[in-house]
Short mmCIF file of C-alpha atoms in Angstrom, two decimals:
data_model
loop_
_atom_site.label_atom_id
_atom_site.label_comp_id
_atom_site.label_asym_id
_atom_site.label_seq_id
_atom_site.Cartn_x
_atom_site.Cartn_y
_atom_site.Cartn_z
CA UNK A 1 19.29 56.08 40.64
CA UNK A 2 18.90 53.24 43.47
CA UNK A 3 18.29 54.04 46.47
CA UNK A 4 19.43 52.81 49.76
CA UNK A 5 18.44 54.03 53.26
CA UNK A 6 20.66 53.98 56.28
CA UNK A 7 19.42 54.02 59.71
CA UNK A 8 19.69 55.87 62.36
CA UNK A 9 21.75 58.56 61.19
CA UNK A 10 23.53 59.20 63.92
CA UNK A 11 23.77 57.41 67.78
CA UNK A 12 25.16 58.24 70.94
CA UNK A 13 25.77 55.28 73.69
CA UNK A 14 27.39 54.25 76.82
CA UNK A 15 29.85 52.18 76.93
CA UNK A 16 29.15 48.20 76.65
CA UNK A 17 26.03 48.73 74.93
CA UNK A 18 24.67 47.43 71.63
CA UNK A 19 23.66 49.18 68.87
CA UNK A 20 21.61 47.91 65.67
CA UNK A 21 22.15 49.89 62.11
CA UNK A 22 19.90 49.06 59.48
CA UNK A 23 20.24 49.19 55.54
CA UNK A 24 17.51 49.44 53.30
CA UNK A 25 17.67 48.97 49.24
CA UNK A 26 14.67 50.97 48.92
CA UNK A 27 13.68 50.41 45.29
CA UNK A 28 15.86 47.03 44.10
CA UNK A 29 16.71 43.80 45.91
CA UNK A 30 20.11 43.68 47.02
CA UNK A 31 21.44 40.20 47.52
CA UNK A 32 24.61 41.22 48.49
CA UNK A 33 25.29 43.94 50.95
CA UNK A 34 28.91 45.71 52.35
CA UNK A 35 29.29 47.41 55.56
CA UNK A 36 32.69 49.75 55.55
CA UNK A 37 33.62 51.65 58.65
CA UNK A 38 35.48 55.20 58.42
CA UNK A 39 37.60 56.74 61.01
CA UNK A 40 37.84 60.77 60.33
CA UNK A 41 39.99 62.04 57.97
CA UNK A 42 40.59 58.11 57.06
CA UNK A 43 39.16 55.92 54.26
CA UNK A 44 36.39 53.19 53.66
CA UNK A 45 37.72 49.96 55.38
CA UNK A 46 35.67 47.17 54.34
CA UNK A 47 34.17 45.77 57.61
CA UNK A 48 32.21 42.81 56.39
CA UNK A 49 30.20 41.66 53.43
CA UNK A 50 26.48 40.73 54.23
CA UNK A 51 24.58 38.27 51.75
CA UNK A 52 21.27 37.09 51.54
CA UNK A 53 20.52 34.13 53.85
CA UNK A 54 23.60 32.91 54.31
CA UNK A 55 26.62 34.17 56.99
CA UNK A 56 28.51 37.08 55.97
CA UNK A 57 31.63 37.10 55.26
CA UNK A 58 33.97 39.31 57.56
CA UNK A 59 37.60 40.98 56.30
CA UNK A 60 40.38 40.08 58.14
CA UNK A 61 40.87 41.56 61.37
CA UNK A 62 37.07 42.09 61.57
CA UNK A 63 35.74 40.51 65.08
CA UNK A 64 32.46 38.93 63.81
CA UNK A 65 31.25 38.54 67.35
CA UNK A 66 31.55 42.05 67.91
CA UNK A 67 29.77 42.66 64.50
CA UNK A 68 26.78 41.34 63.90
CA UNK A 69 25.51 41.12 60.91
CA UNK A 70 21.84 39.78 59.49
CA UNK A 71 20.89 40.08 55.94
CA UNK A 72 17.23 38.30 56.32
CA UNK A 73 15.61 39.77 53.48
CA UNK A 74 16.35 40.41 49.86
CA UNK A 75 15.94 44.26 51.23
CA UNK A 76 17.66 44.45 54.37
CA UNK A 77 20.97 44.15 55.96
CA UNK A 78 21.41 45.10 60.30
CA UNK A 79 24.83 45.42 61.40
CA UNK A 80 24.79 45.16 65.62
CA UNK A 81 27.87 46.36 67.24
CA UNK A 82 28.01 44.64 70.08
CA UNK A 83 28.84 46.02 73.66
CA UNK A 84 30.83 48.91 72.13
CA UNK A 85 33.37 50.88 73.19
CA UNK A 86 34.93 54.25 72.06
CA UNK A 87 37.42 52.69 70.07
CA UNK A 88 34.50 51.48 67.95
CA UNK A 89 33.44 55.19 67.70
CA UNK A 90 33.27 55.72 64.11
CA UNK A 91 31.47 56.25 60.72
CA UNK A 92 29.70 53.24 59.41
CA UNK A 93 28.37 53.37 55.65
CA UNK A 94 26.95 50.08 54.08
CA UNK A 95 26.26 50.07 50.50
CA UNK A 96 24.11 47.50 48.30
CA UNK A 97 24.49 45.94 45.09
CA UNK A 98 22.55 47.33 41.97
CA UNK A 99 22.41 44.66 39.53
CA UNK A 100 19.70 45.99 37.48
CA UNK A 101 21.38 46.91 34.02
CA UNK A 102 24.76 47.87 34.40
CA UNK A 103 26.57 45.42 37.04
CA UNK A 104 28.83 47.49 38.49
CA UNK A 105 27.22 50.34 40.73
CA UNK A 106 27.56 50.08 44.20
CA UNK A 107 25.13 52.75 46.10
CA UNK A 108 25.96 54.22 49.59
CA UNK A 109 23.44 54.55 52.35
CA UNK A 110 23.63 58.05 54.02
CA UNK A 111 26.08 56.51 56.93
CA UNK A 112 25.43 56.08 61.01
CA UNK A 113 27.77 58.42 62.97
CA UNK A 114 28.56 56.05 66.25
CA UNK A 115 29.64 57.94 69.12
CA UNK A 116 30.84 55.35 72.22
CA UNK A 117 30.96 57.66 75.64
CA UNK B 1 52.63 48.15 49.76
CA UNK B 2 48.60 49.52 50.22
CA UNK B 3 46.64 47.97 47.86
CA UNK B 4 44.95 51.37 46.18
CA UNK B 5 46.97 54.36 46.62
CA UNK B 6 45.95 58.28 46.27
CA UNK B 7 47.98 61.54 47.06
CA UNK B 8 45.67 62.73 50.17
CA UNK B 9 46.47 66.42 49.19
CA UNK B 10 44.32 68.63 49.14
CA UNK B 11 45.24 69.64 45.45
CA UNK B 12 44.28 73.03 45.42
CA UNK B 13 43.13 74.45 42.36
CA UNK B 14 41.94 77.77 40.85
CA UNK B 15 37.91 78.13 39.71
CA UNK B 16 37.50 76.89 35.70
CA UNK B 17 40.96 75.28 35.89
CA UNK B 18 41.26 71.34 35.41
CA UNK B 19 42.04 69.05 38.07
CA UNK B 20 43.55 65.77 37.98
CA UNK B 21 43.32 63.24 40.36
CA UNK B 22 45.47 60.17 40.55
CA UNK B 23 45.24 56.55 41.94
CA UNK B 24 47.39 53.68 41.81
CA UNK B 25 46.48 50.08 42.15
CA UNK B 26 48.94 47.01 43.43
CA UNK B 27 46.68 43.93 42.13
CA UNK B 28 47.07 43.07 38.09
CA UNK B 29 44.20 41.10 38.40
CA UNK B 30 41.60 44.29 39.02
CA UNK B 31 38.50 44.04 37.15
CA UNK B 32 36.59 47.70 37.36
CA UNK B 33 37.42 51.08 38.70
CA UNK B 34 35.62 53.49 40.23
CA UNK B 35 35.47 57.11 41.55
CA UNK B 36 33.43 58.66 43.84
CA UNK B 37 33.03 62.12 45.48
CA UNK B 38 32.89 62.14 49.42
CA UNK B 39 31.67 65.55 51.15
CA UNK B 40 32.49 65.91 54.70
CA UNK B 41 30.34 63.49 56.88
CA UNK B 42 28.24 62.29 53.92
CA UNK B 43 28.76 59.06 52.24
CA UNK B 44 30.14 58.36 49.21
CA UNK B 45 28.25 59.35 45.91
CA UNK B 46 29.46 57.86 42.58
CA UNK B 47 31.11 59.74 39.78
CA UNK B 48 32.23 57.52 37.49
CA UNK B 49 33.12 53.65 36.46
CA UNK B 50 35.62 52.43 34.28
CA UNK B 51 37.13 48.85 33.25
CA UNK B 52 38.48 49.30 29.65
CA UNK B 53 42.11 50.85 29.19
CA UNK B 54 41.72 54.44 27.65
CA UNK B 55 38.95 57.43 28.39
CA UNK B 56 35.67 57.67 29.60
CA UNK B 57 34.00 60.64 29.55
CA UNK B 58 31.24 61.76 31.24
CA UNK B 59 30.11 66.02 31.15
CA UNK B 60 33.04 67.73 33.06
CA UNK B 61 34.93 63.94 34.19
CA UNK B 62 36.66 62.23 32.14
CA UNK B 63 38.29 58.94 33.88
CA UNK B 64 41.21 57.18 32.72
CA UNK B 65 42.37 53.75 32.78
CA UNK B 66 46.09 52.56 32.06
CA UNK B 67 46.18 48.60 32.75
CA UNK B 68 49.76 48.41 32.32
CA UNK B 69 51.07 50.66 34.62
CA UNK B 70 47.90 50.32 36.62
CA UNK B 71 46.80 53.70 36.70
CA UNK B 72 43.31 55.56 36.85
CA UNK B 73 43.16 58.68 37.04
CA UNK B 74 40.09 61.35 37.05
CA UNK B 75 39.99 64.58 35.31
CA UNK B 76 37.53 67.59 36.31
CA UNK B 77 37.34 70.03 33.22
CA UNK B 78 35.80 73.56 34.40
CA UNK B 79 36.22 73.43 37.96
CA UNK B 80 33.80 74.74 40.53
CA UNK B 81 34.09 75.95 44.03
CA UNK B 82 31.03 73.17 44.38
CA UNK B 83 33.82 70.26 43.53
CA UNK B 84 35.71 70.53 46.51
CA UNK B 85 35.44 67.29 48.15
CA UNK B 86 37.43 64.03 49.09
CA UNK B 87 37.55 62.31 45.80
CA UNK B 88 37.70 58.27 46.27
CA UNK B 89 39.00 55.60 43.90
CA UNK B 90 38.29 52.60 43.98
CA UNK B 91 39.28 48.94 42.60
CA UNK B 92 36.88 45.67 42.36
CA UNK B 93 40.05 43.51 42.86
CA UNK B 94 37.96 39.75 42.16
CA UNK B 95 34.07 38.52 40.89
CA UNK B 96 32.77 39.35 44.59
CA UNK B 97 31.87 42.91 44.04
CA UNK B 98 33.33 44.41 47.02
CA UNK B 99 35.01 47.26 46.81
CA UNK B 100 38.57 48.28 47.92
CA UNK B 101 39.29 52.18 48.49
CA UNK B 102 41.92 54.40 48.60
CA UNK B 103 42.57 56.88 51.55
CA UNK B 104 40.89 60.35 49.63
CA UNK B 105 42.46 63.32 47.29
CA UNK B 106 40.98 66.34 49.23
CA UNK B 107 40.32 68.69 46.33
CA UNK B 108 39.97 72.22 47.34
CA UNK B 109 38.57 74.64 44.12
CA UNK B 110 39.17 78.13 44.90
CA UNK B 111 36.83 80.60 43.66
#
């Protein structure tokens, strides 16, 4: 199946810092990417969607200057959480498009664990 | 009203039984359904896809889809202790392939 790579696995930062989390599609192009965010014991919330050399577009509710998001390659999405705070502690998963064949599977990087001290 | 709802459980079953796991959706208009298995700090992994009204089977999982009363449901034949997990539906509600999720059904399989 595809493959997409999520990186760094975990973080821990201080307060007001930035932090950059990268998807990879390893072995497809993914023109369209989606960044969720998952408090524990909560589900997926669907943060932004990241396409292909164009803005994303953010969910409601979403502050997309606190959540920056680049999709500059057919291959690679960054989400930057900007000067974060522990509130924005949290589990962030993005996931990528396989159109190849069957249009419908999404594929899950392994998720970024963001602790805010 | 949520837009995709799931009993968060946990459903506790015994080891070879069948499980069923259930999932309500608000919007008429959803296109394709999905379930996938969440372990505990790992991401999601897909199970299964569905977007025609009746059964899809797939070795022990068999999803279901009921349009009208916009219903999906997922059923685990021959359980296994290695099945407990957060089990995740979700809905493509529109062309733009995102994905809308349901809070988890925490399935616990006792052995």
């Amino acid at each position: 199946g595809a493959v997409v790579s999520q990186h760094p696995s975990w973080v821990i930062c201080k307060s007001g810092t930035s932090v950059k989390i990268e998807c990879r599609s390893l072995d497809f192009q993914a023109t369209t990417m989606f960044w969720y965010r998952q408090f524990p014991k909560q589900s997926l919330m669907l943060m932004a969607t990241s396409n292909e050399g164009s803005k994303a577009t953010y969910e409601q509710g979403v502050e997309k200057d606190k959540f920056l998001i680049n999709h500059a390659s057919l291959t690679l999405s960054t989400l930057t959480v900007t000067s974060a705070h522990p509130e924005d502690s949290s589990f962030y998963i993005c996931s990528a498009r396989d159109h190849r064949g069957s249009d419908e599977k999404l594929f899950f990087g392994s998720g970024t664990q963001l602790s805010v001290l | 009203q949520k837009e995709v709802e799931q009993n968060s459980g946990p459903l506790s079953v015994p080891e070879g039984a069948i499980a069923s796991l259930n999932c309500t959706y608000s919007d008429r208009g959803s296109q394709s359904f999905f379930w996938y298995r969440q372990y505990s700090g790992k991401s999601p992994e897909l199970i299964m896809f569905i977007y025609s009204n009746g059964d899809k089977e797939d070795g022990r999982f068999t999803a279901q889809l009921n349009k009208a009363s916009q219903y999906v449901s997922l059923l685990i034949r021959d359980s296994q202790p290695s099945d407990s997990a957060t089990y995740l539906c979700a809905v493509r509600m529109d062309s733009s392939y995102k994905l809308i999720f349901g809070s988890g059904t925490r399935l616990l399989v006792r052995p």
